[in-house]
CSV table of C-alpha atoms in Angstrom, one decimal:
chain,number,residue,atom,x,y,z
A,1,UNK,CA,63.6,201.5,142.3
A,2,UNK,CA,61.1,199.4,144.1
A,3,UNK,CA,59.0,196.9,142.0
A,4,UNK,CA,61.7,197.1,139.2
A,5,UNK,CA,64.6,194.8,138.9
A,6,UNK,CA,67.8,195.6,136.7
A,7,UNK,CA,66.8,192.8,135.0
A,8,UNK,CA,63.7,194.3,132.9
A,9,UNK,CA,66.2,196.6,131.3
A,10,UNK,CA,67.7,194.2,128.9
A,11,UNK,CA,64.8,194.5,126.4
A,12,UNK,CA,65.3,198.2,126.3
A,13,UNK,CA,69.3,198.6,126.3
A,14,UNK,CA,70.0,200.9,123.5
A,15,UNK,CA,65.9,202.3,123.2
A,16,UNK,CA,65.5,205.6,122.2
A,17,UNK,CA,68.9,207.2,123.5
A,18,UNK,CA,69.0,210.8,122.9
A,19,UNK,CA,72.8,211.5,124.2
A,20,UNK,CA,74.1,214.3,122.3
A,21,UNK,CA,77.7,214.4,121.5
A,22,UNK,CA,79.3,216.1,124.7
A,23,UNK,CA,76.6,215.1,126.7
A,24,UNK,CA,76.9,211.3,127.3
A,25,UNK,CA,78.7,210.5,131.0
A,26,UNK,CA,79.2,214.3,131.5
A,27,UNK,CA,79.2,214.6,134.8
A,28,UNK,CA,77.8,218.3,136.3
A,29,UNK,CA,78.4,217.8,140.0
A,30,UNK,CA,74.6,218.2,140.8
A,31,UNK,CA,72.4,215.8,142.0
A,32,UNK,CA,69.9,213.8,140.1
A,33,UNK,CA,65.7,214.1,141.3
A,34,UNK,CA,63.4,211.4,140.3
A,35,UNK,CA,60.2,212.0,139.0
A,36,UNK,CA,58.0,209.3,138.8
A,37,UNK,CA,55.1,209.0,136.3
A,38,UNK,CA,52.6,206.9,137.6
A,39,UNK,CA,48.8,206.4,136.7
A,40,UNK,CA,49.3,209.8,134.3
A,41,UNK,CA,50.4,211.9,137.2
A,42,UNK,CA,53.6,213.1,137.8
A,43,UNK,CA,55.0,212.5,141.4
A,44,UNK,CA,55.8,214.4,142.7
A,45,UNK,CA,53.9,217.3,141.3
A,46,UNK,CA,56.3,220.2,142.3
A,47,UNK,CA,59.8,219.0,142.7
A,48,UNK,CA,62.5,222.0,143.8
A,49,UNK,CA,66.0,221.3,142.7
A,50,UNK,CA,69.4,223.7,142.7
A,51,UNK,CA,70.8,224.6,139.6
A,52,UNK,CA,73.3,222.2,138.2
A,53,UNK,CA,70.9,219.0,139.3
A,54,UNK,CA,69.0,216.7,137.0
A,55,UNK,CA,65.5,215.5,136.8
A,56,UNK,CA,64.8,211.7,136.0
A,57,UNK,CA,61.6,211.2,134.6
A,58,UNK,CA,60.4,207.3,135.6
A,59,UNK,CA,57.5,205.9,133.3
A,60,UNK,CA,55.6,203.1,135.2
A,61,UNK,CA,52.6,203.5,132.7
A,62,UNK,CA,52.5,201.1,129.9
A,63,UNK,CA,51.2,204.2,127.8
A,64,UNK,CA,54.1,206.6,126.8
A,65,UNK,CA,54.2,210.1,128.0
A,66,UNK,CA,56.7,213.0,128.0
A,67,UNK,CA,57.8,215.9,129.8
A,68,UNK,CA,57.7,218.9,128.1
A,69,UNK,CA,58.1,222.7,128.9
A,70,UNK,CA,55.4,224.8,128.7
A,71,UNK,CA,57.8,227.3,126.8
A,72,UNK,CA,59.2,225.0,124.8
A,73,UNK,CA,62.7,225.4,125.9
A,74,UNK,CA,63.0,221.3,127.0
A,75,UNK,CA,61.2,218.4,126.2
A,76,UNK,CA,62.5,215.0,127.2
A,77,UNK,CA,60.9,213.5,124.1
A,78,UNK,CA,58.6,210.0,124.4
A,79,UNK,CA,59.3,208.2,126.9
A,80,UNK,CA,58.1,204.8,126.8
A,81,UNK,CA,57.5,202.3,129.3
A,82,UNK,CA,60.2,201.3,131.9
A,83,UNK,CA,62.3,204.2,130.3
A,84,UNK,CA,63.3,207.3,131.6
A,85,UNK,CA,64.3,210.9,130.3
A,86,UNK,CA,66.5,213.4,131.7
A,87,UNK,CA,67.0,217.1,131.5
A,88,UNK,CA,69.8,218.9,133.6
A,89,UNK,CA,68.6,222.3,135.1
A,90,UNK,CA,71.4,225.1,135.6
A,91,UNK,CA,69.0,228.6,135.7
A,92,UNK,CA,67.3,229.2,138.2
A,93,UNK,CA,63.2,229.3,137.7
A,94,UNK,CA,60.2,227.7,137.2
A,95,UNK,CA,59.7,225.7,134.9
A,96,UNK,CA,55.8,224.4,134.2
A,97,UNK,CA,56.1,221.3,131.7
A,98,UNK,CA,53.0,218.7,131.2
A,99,UNK,CA,52.7,215.4,128.5
A,100,UNK,CA,52.2,216.5,125.2
A,101,UNK,CA,50.5,213.6,124.5
A,102,UNK,CA,48.3,214.0,128.0
A,103,UNK,CA,48.1,217.7,128.4
A,104,UNK,CA,45.9,216.6,131.6
A,105,UNK,CA,49.0,215.8,133.2
A,106,UNK,CA,50.6,218.9,134.5
A,107,UNK,CA,53.6,219.5,137.1
A,108,UNK,CA,56.4,221.8,137.7
A,109,UNK,CA,60.2,221.9,138.6
A,110,UNK,CA,61.4,224.8,140.8
A,111,UNK,CA,65.2,225.6,140.2
A,112,UNK,CA,66.3,227.7,143.3
A,113,UNK,CA,68.3,230.3,143.3
A,114,UNK,CA,71.8,230.0,143.9
A,115,UNK,CA,73.1,230.8,147.4
A,116,UNK,CA,74.5,234.8,147.7
A,117,UNK,CA,77.7,235.2,146.1
A,118,UNK,CA,77.7,232.3,144.0
A,119,UNK,CA,77.9,233.1,140.7
A,120,UNK,CA,75.3,232.0,138.2
A,121,UNK,CA,75.7,230.3,134.8
A,122,UNK,CA,73.0,230.4,132.0
A,123,UNK,CA,73.7,227.0,130.6
A,124,UNK,CA,70.7,225.6,127.8
A,125,UNK,CA,68.8,222.4,129.3
A,126,UNK,CA,70.4,219.1,128.7
A,127,UNK,CA,68.7,215.9,127.7
A,128,UNK,CA,69.6,212.5,128.3
A,129,UNK,CA,67.5,209.4,127.8
A,130,UNK,CA,67.5,205.8,128.1
A,131,UNK,CA,66.7,202.7,130.0
A,132,UNK,CA,65.8,203.3,133.5
A,133,UNK,CA,68.8,202.3,135.3
B,1,UNK,CA,20.6,192.3,136.1
B,2,UNK,CA,23.4,190.2,135.1
B,3,UNK,CA,26.6,192.2,134.2
B,4,UNK,CA,27.6,190.4,131.1
B,5,UNK,CA,23.9,190.7,130.2
B,6,UNK,CA,24.3,194.8,130.9
B,7,UNK,CA,27.4,194.8,128.7
B,8,UNK,CA,26.1,192.8,125.7
B,9,UNK,CA,22.9,195.3,125.9
B,10,UNK,CA,25.0,198.1,125.9
B,11,UNK,CA,27.3,196.5,123.0
B,12,UNK,CA,23.7,196.8,120.9
B,13,UNK,CA,23.3,200.2,121.8
B,14,UNK,CA,26.6,201.0,120.1
B,15,UNK,CA,25.5,199.1,116.6
B,16,UNK,CA,27.0,195.4,118.1
B,17,UNK,CA,25.5,192.6,117.4
B,18,UNK,CA,25.2,189.9,120.1
B,19,UNK,CA,25.3,186.1,119.5
B,20,UNK,CA,23.4,184.2,122.4
B,21,UNK,CA,24.2,185.0,125.9
B,22,UNK,CA,25.9,182.1,127.8
B,23,UNK,CA,25.8,183.6,130.9
B,24,UNK,CA,29.2,182.1,132.0
B,25,UNK,CA,31.5,184.2,134.2
B,26,UNK,CA,34.6,184.6,132.0
B,27,UNK,CA,37.9,183.1,133.0
B,28,UNK,CA,41.1,185.1,132.9
B,29,UNK,CA,42.2,183.8,129.5
B,30,UNK,CA,38.8,185.1,128.1
B,31,UNK,CA,39.0,188.4,129.8
B,32,UNK,CA,43.0,188.6,128.3
B,33,UNK,CA,41.8,188.3,125.2
B,34,UNK,CA,38.8,190.3,125.0
B,35,UNK,CA,40.9,193.6,126.8
B,36,UNK,CA,43.5,192.9,123.8
B,37,UNK,CA,40.5,192.8,121.1
B,38,UNK,CA,38.8,195.6,122.7
B,39,UNK,CA,42.4,197.7,122.7
B,40,UNK,CA,42.9,196.6,119.0
B,41,UNK,CA,39.6,197.9,118.0
B,42,UNK,CA,40.7,201.6,118.8
B,43,UNK,CA,43.1,201.4,117.1
B,44,UNK,CA,41.5,200.5,113.7
B,45,UNK,CA,39.3,203.1,114.9
B,46,UNK,CA,42.2,205.6,114.9
B,47,UNK,CA,44.0,204.2,111.5
B,48,UNK,CA,40.5,205.0,110.2
B,49,UNK,CA,40.4,208.9,112.0
B,50,UNK,CA,43.6,209.4,110.6
B,51,UNK,CA,42.4,208.3,107.0
B,52,UNK,CA,39.5,210.5,106.9
B,53,UNK,CA,39.8,213.4,109.4
B,54,UNK,CA,41.8,216.3,108.7
B,55,UNK,CA,41.2,218.2,111.9
B,56,UNK,CA,43.9,218.6,113.8
B,57,UNK,CA,42.7,217.6,117.6
B,58,UNK,CA,40.7,214.7,116.3
B,59,UNK,CA,44.0,213.2,114.1
B,60,UNK,CA,46.2,214.2,117.5
B,61,UNK,CA,43.7,212.3,119.6
B,62,UNK,CA,43.6,209.2,116.7
B,63,UNK,CA,47.5,209.1,117.4
B,64,UNK,CA,46.9,209.3,121.3
B,65,UNK,CA,44.6,206.1,120.9
B,66,UNK,CA,47.3,204.2,118.6
B,67,UNK,CA,50.3,204.9,120.6
B,68,UNK,CA,48.3,204.1,124.1
B,69,UNK,CA,46.6,201.3,123.0
B,70,UNK,CA,49.3,199.7,121.1
B,71,UNK,CA,51.5,200.2,124.2
B,72,UNK,CA,49.1,198.8,126.9
B,73,UNK,CA,48.5,195.5,123.9
B,74,UNK,CA,52.2,195.3,123.9
B,75,UNK,CA,52.1,195.1,127.9
B,76,UNK,CA,49.4,192.5,127.8
B,77,UNK,CA,51.6,190.2,125.1
B,78,UNK,CA,54.6,190.6,127.5
B,79,UNK,CA,52.6,189.4,130.2
B,80,UNK,CA,51.0,186.4,128.0
B,81,UNK,CA,54.3,185.4,127.3
B,82,UNK,CA,55.9,185.4,130.5
B,83,UNK,CA,53.1,183.2,131.9
B,84,UNK,CA,53.0,181.1,128.6
B,85,UNK,CA,49.3,180.9,128.3
B,86,UNK,CA,47.0,181.2,125.3
B,87,UNK,CA,44.5,184.2,125.4
B,88,UNK,CA,41.1,182.4,125.0
B,89,UNK,CA,38.2,183.6,122.4
B,90,UNK,CA,34.8,183.7,123.7
B,91,UNK,CA,31.7,185.4,122.8
B,92,UNK,CA,32.4,189.0,124.0
B,93,UNK,CA,35.4,189.3,122.0
B,94,UNK,CA,33.3,188.2,119.1
B,95,UNK,CA,30.4,190.8,119.9
B,96,UNK,CA,32.8,193.7,119.9
B,97,UNK,CA,34.4,192.6,116.7
B,98,UNK,CA,31.3,192.3,115.0
B,99,UNK,CA,30.0,195.5,116.3
B,100,UNK,CA,33.1,197.5,115.7
B,101,UNK,CA,33.2,196.0,111.7
B,102,UNK,CA,29.8,197.7,111.7
B,103,UNK,CA,30.5,200.7,112.8
B,104,UNK,CA,34.1,201.1,110.7
B,105,UNK,CA,31.6,200.8,108.2
B,106,UNK,CA,29.3,203.5,109.2
B,107,UNK,CA,32.3,206.0,109.5
B,108,UNK,CA,34.0,205.3,106.8
B,109,UNK,CA,30.9,206.3,104.3
B,110,UNK,CA,30.8,209.9,106.2
B,111,UNK,CA,33.7,212.7,105.7
B,112,UNK,CA,34.3,216.4,107.5
B,113,UNK,CA,32.3,217.6,110.6
B,114,UNK,CA,30.0,214.7,109.9
B,115,UNK,CA,32.6,212.2,110.5
B,116,UNK,CA,34.5,213.8,113.2
B,117,UNK,CA,31.2,214.2,115.4
B,118,UNK,CA,30.5,210.4,114.6
B,119,UNK,CA,34.2,209.5,115.5
B,120,UNK,CA,34.5,211.5,118.6
B,121,UNK,CA,31.0,210.6,119.8
B,122,UNK,CA,31.6,207.0,119.3
B,123,UNK,CA,35.2,207.3,120.9
B,124,UNK,CA,33.1,208.8,124.1
B,125,UNK,CA,30.8,205.6,124.1
B,126,UNK,CA,33.1,203.1,123.3
B,127,UNK,CA,35.7,204.3,126.1
B,128,UNK,CA,32.5,204.5,128.6
B,129,UNK,CA,31.7,200.8,128.3
B,130,UNK,CA,35.0,199.4,128.0
B,131,UNK,CA,35.9,201.1,131.3
B,132,UNK,CA,32.6,199.7,133.0
B,133,UNK,CA,33.2,196.7,131.6
B,134,UNK,CA,36.9,196.7,132.7
B,135,UNK,CA,35.9,197.8,136.4
B,136,UNK,CA,32.8,196.7,137.2
B,137,UNK,CA,33.5,192.8,135.6
B,138,UNK,CA,37.4,192.2,134.4
B,139,UNK,CA,39.5,193.6,137.3
B,140,UNK,CA,36.6,191.8,140.0
B,141,UNK,CA,36.7,188.7,138.3
B,142,UNK,CA,40.6,188.3,137.1
B,143,UNK,CA,42.5,185.8,139.7
B,144,UNK,CA,46.0,186.4,138.0
B,145,UNK,CA,47.5,189.5,140.1
B,146,UNK,CA,49.6,190.5,137.3
B,147,UNK,CA,46.6,190.3,135.3
B,148,UNK,CA,44.6,192.8,137.5
B,149,UNK,CA,47.8,194.9,137.9
B,150,UNK,CA,47.9,195.5,134.4
B,151,UNK,CA,44.2,196.0,133.8
B,152,UNK,CA,44.1,198.4,136.6
B,153,UNK,CA,46.8,200.4,135.0
B,154,UNK,CA,45.4,199.9,131.5
B,155,UNK,CA,41.8,201.2,133.2
B,156,UNK,CA,43.7,204.8,134.1
B,157,UNK,CA,44.7,205.0,130.6
B,158,UNK,CA,41.5,204.4,129.2
B,159,UNK,CA,39.6,206.8,131.5
B,160,UNK,CA,42.3,209.4,130.6
B,161,UNK,CA,40.9,208.7,126.8
B,162,UNK,CA,37.6,208.9,128.0
B,163,UNK,CA,38.2,212.8,129.3
B,164,UNK,CA,39.9,213.1,126.2
B,165,UNK,CA,37.1,212.0,124.1
B,166,UNK,CA,34.4,214.0,126.2
B,167,UNK,CA,36.7,217.6,126.0
B,168,UNK,CA,36.7,216.4,121.8
B,169,UNK,CA,33.1,215.9,121.7
B,170,UNK,CA,32.4,219.3,123.5
B,171,UNK,CA,35.0,221.2,121.4
B,172,UNK,CA,33.7,220.1,118.3
B,173,UNK,CA,30.4,220.7,119.2
B,174,UNK,CA,28.8,217.9,118.3
B,175,UNK,CA,25.0,217.4,119.0
B,176,UNK,CA,24.3,215.1,122.0
């Protein structure tokens, strides 16, 4: 990640890791997409992903933020400076979200429909947080 | 008008007592000290609000102030430690601290809606003053790029706070 070194992670290693049993290290086969939180904005503001993909929020601000689903189905929890929050999306749909601490910050994740003929599985969004890797 | 005179005059409007003005420009270490002091002042206002206000919006705002200003100040400390320097006390820091002590006394004598409005309007005015100072005086004056970057990021945070305070003042129906 430009402007950051993995060395910076040292002080944050192990901090705020919300791995749930069975999820840590699990591979869902999907891609991981980055959303940068910088200067109180999510970039990109609209992100389209495929079912099974994960979104990784990377906080470059000194202030902590969250990515919180407006319907309450998922929440990264607090993401501190140079920390990440990760949510895996398996169901198609539009997920408008905001920062619970700074509600004027809004963005959206669009989970695209699977290709015709592919089975759609509903799996609750999963969350993994930790230091910026 | 000399910018420093303008800032200190604004401090007067916020019940901040001002000592004699030296007229000298602030250096990086003085700017770092004052920026940190300003953040600490707002954290103390927020703790006072959490001790007095029972209004959810005011309490949420106060919690955000504690969270955000603590994070910015932590980043400032990390930078200071990295640069191995010591921030320098100065008359602006002292003026801010002195005025804040007086303001806390005023706020502590209030309760209910009167406190909420006094806190909200003070937060708006305080952030307006701090943001003007950071944007027009501190950032143009700093010589260390990392300090400039930190102040620029902090300014974005403080401007978000200013907007939040403005919304809070309106939502509370405070008289202007």
